[in-house]
Coordinates of C-alpha atoms and ligand atoms in Angstrom, one line a residue:
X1 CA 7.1 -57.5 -79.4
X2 CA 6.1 -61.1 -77.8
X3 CA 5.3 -61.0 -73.9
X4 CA 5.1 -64.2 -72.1
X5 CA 4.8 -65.5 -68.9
X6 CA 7.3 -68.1 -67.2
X7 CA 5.9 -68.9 -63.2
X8 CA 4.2 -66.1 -63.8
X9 CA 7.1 -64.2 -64.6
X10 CA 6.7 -61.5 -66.9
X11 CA 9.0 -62.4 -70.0
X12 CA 9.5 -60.6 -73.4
X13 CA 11.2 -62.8 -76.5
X14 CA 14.3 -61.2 -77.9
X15 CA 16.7 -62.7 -80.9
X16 CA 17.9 -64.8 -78.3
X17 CA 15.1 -66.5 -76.0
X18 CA 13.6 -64.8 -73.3
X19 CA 14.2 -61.8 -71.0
X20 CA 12.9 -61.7 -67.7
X21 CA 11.8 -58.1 -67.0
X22 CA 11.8 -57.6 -63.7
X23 CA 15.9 -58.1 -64.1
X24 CA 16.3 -56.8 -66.8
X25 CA 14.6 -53.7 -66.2
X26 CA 16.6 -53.5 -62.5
X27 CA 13.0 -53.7 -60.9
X28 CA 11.6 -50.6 -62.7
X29 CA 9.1 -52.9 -63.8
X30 CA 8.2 -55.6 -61.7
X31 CA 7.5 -59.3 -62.3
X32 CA 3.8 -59.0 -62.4
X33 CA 3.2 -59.8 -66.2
X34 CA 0.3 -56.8 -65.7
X35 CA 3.3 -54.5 -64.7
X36 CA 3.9 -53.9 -68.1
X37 CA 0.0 -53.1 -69.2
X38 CA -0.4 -50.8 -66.5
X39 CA 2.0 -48.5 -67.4
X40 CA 2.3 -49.3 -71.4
X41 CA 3.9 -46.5 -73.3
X42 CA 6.4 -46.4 -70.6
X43 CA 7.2 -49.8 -70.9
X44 CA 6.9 -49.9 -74.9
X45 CA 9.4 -47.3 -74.9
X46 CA 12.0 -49.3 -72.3
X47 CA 11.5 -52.3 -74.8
X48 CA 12.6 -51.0 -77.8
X49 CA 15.7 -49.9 -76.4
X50 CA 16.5 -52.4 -73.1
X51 CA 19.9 -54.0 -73.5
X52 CA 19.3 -57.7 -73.3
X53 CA 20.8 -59.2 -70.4
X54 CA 20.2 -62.9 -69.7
X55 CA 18.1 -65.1 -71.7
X56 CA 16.0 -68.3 -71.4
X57 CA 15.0 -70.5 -74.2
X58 CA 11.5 -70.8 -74.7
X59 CA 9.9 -74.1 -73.5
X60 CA 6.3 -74.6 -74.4
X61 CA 5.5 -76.4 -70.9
X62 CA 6.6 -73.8 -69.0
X63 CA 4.5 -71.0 -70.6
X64 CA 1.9 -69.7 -68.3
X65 CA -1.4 -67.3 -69.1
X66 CA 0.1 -64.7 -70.7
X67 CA -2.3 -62.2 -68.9
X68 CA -3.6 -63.7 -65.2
X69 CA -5.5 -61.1 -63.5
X70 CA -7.3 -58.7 -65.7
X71 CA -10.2 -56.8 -63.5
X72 CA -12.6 -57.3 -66.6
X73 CA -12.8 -60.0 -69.3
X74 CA -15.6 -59.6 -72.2
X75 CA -16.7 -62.0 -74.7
X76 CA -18.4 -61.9 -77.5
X77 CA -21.4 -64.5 -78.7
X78 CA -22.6 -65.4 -81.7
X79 CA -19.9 -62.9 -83.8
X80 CA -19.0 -65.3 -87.0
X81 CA -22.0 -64.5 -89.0
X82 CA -22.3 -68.9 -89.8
X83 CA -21.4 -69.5 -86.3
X84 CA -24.2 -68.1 -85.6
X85 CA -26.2 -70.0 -87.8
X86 CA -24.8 -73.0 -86.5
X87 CA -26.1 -72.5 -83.0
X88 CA -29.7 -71.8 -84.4
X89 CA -29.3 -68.0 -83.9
X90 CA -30.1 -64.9 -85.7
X91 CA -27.2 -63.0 -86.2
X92 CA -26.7 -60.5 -83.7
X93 CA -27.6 -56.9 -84.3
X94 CA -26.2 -55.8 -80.9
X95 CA -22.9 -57.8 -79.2
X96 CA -23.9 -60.3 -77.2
X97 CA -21.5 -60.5 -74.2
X98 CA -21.0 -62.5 -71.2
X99 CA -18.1 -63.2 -69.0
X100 CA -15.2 -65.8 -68.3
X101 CA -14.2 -66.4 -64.3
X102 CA -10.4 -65.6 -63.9
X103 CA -10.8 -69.3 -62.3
X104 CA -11.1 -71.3 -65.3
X105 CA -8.0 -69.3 -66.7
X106 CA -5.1 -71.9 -67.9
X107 CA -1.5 -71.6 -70.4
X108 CA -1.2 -72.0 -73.8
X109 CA 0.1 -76.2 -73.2
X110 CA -1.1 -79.0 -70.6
X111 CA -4.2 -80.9 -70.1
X112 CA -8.1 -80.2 -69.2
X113 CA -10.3 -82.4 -67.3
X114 CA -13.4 -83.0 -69.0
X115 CA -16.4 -82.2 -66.7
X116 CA -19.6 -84.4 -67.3
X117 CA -21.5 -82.8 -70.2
X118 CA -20.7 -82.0 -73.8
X119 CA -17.7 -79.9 -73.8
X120 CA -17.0 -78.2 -77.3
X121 CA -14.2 -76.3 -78.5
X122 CA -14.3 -72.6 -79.6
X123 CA -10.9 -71.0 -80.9
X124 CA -11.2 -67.2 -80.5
X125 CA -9.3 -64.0 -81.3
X126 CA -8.2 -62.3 -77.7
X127 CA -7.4 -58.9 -77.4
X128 CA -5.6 -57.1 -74.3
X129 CA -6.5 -53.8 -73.7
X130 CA -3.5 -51.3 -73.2
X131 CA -5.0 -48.2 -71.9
X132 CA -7.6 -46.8 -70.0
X133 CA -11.1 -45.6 -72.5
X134 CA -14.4 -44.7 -72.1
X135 CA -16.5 -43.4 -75.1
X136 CA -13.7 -44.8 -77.2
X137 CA -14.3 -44.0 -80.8
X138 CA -13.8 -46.8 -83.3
X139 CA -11.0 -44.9 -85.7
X140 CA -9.3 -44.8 -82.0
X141 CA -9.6 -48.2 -80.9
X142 CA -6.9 -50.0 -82.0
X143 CA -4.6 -48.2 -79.9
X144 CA -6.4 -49.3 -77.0
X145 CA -5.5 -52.7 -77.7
X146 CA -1.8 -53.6 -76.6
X147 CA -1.6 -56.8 -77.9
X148 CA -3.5 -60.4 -79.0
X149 CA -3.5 -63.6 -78.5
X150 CA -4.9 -67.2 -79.2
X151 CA -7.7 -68.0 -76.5
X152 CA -10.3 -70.6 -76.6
X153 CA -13.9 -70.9 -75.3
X154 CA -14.3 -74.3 -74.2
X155 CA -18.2 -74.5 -73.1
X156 CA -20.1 -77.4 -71.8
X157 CA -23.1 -77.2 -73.8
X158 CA -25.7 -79.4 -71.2
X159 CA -25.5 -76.5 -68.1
X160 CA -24.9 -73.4 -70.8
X161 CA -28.4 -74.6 -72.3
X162 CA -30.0 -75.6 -69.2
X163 CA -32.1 -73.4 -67.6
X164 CA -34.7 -70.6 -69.0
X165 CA -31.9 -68.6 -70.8
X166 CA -28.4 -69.6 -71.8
X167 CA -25.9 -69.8 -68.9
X168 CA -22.9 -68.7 -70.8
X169 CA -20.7 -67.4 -68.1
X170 CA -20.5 -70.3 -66.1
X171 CA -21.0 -73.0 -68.6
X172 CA -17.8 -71.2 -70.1
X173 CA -15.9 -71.2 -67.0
X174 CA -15.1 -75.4 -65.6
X175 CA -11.5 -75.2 -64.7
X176 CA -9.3 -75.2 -67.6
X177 CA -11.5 -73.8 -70.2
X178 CA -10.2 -70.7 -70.3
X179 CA -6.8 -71.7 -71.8
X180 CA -4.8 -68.6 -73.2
X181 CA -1.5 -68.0 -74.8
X182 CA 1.7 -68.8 -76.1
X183 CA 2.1 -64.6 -75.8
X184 CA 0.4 -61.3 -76.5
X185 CA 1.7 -59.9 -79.8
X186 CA 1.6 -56.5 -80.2
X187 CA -0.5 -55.3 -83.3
X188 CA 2.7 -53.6 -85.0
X189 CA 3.8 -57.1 -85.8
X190 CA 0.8 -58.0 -87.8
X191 CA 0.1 -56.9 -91.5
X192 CA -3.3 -56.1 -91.1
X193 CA -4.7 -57.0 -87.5
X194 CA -8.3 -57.3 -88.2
X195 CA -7.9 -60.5 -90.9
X196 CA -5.8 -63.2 -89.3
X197 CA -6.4 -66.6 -90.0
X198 CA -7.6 -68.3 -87.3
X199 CA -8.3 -72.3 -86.9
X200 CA -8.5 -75.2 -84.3
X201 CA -7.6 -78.9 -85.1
X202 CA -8.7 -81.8 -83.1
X203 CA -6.0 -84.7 -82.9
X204 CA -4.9 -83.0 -86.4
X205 CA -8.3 -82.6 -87.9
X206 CA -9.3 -79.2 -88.8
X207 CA -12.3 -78.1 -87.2
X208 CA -12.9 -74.8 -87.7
X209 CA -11.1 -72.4 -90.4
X210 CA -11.8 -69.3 -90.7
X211 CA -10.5 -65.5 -90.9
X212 CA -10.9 -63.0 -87.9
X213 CA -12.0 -60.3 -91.3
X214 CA -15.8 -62.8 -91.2
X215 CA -16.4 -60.9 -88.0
X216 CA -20.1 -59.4 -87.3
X217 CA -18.4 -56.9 -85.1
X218 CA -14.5 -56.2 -85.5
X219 CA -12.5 -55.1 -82.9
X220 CA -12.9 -51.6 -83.1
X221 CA -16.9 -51.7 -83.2
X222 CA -16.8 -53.9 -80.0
X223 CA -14.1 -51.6 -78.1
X224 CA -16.4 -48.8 -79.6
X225 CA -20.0 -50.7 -78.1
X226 CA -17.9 -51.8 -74.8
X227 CA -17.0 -48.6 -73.9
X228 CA -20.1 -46.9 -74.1
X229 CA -21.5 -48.5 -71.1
X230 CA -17.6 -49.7 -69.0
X231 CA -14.7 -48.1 -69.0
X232 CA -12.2 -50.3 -70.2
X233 CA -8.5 -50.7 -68.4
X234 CA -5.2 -51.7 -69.2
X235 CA -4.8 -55.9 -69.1
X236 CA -8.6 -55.8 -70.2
X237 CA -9.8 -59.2 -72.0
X238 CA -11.7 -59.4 -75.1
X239 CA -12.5 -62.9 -76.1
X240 CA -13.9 -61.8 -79.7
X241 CA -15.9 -65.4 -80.2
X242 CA -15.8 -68.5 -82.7
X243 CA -15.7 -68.6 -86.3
X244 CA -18.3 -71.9 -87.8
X245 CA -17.6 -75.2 -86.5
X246 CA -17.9 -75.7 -83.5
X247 CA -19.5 -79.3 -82.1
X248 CA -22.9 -78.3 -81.0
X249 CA -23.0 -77.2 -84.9
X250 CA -22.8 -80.8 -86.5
X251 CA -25.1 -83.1 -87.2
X252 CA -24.8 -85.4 -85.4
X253 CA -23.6 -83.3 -82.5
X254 CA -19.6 -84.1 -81.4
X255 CA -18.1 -83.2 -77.9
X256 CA -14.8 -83.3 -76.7
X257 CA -13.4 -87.2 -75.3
X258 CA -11.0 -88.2 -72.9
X259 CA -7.5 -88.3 -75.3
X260 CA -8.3 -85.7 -77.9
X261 CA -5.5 -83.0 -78.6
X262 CA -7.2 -79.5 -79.3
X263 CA -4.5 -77.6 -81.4
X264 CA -5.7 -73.5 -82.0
X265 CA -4.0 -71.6 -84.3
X266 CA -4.0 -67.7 -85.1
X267 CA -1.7 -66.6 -87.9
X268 CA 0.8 -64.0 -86.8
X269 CA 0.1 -65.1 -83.3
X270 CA 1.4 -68.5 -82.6
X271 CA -0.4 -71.9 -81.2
X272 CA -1.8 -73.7 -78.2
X273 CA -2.1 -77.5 -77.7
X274 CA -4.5 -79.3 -75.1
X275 CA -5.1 -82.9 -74.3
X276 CA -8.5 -83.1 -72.6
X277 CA -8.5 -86.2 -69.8
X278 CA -11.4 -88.0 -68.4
X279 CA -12.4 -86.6 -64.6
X280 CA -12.3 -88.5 -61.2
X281 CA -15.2 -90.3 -60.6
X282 CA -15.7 -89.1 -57.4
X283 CA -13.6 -85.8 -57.0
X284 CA -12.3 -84.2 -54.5
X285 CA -13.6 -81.2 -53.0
X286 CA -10.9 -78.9 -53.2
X287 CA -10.3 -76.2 -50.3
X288 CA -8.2 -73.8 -48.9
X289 CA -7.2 -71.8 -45.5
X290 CA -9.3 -69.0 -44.9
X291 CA -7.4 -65.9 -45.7
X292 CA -5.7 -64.4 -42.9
X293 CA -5.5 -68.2 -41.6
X294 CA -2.6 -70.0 -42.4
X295 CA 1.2 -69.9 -42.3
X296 CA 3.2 -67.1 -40.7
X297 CA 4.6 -66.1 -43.7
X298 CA 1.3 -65.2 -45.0
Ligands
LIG301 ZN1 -17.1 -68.0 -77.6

């Protein structure tokens, strides 16, 4: 099964384009594309067997982030053994994990403004967790996981570096560099989930190539590690981090320009495609009504 979002709509992709589930479940799910997470078995079951009712082709443009509001997202550092390397890093004997702020969260198509810095691409396995664990063991952790998708970890390497330790978190989180998407595919529909091929192209040139098998920790280890400490829920992010290539790596260095298309790939899982524009000069702050201030309709 393929689950998309359309104005942030929860969709799932039949033979014939797109069902909207809120309607075609007569509201026993609702629209909330975390609807379906929450309650997962339920809604498995009630996929296999809905009877398709309208359908919508699928336009790229329209697609939003497949998973908007998830009350944790995890990634992973340095988990490609020569991406590691690359970055002038041992490789890791224990995760290391950091965060991405739901505001940098953005669909699978459109375009990023470039902040001022060296922003650098990072395609990366995302997994969404379907159901509640703590203490989860790794034979078990796969059917934690309700589905993946393509994600990428655009960092600005200048603010992630400055400072007395790396600021991953928020050097990882400008507006737009959280792109996700086209849809989460549930792991029945690949062959063998834990070696995907997994690449990102820049205005056709690969970049980085690699297989999603050359992880330090797979999957399971990492829902294994995670949980140990959090307890994971349902809609759960798991950015799983970069295979080698990535520009802070090269020599010389190369960093994302205004006009480049970044195109990330994950077999089995579909594709994203990003032009990255140059910013304002002077933005704009940007602000909003305090909440409770506002419109009557709230
Ligand atoms: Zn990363």
């Amino acid at each position: 099964m393929r689950l998309f979002t359309v104005a942030d709509r929860l969709m799932i992709a039949s033979s014939a384009g797109l069902v909207d589930v809120e309607i075609a479940s007569a509201g026993r799910f609702t629209a909330d594309p975390h609807s379906a997470y929450e309650r997962w078995d339920e809604f498995r079951t009630w996929a296999s067997g809905h009877v398709e009712t309208e359908t919508q082709a699928v336009d790229p443009s329209r697609l939003g982030v497949p998973v908007p509001r998830p009350r944790q997202v995890f990634a992973i550092g340095l988990n490609y053994i020569d991406h590691a390397g690359e970055s002038g890093f041992a490789v890791p004997t224990e995760p290391v994990v950091f965060t991405k702020f739901l505001s940098s969260f953005t669909g699978p198509a459109g375009k990023i403004v470039l902040p001022p810095g060296n922003v650098d691409w990072e395609v990366e396995l995302v997994a969404v967790i379907g159901r509640t664990g703590k203490n989860v063991s790794e034979d078990r952790a796969w059917s934690h996981v309700a589905g993946l998708t393509v994600g990428q970890d655009l960092s600005e390497r200048a603010s992630q570096m400055s400072g007395p330790a790396p600021q991953f978190s928020l050097a990882k989180s400008f507006p737009g560099f959280t792109p996700m998407g086209p849809a989460v595919v549930t792991v029945d529909e690949l062959a063998d989930p834990d070696d995907l091929a997994i690449e990102c192209s820049i205005n056709g040139e690969i970049v980085q190539s690699g297989r999603t098998s050359q992880m330090v920790f797979p999957i399971p280890e990492l829902i294994a590690r995670l949980s140990r400490v959090v307890t994971l829920r349902p809609g759960d992010l798991l950015f799983t981090g970069t295979p080698p290539g990535v520009g802070m790596g090269r020599r010389p260095q190369r960093f994302l320009k205004a006009g480049d298309v970044v195109e990330s790939r994950i077999e089995g899982l579909g594709h994203m495609r990003h032009e990255f524009i140059a910013a304002a000069a002077d933005p704009a702050p940007v602000e909003g009504a305090p909440v409770g201030v506002g419109s009557s309709s709230g």
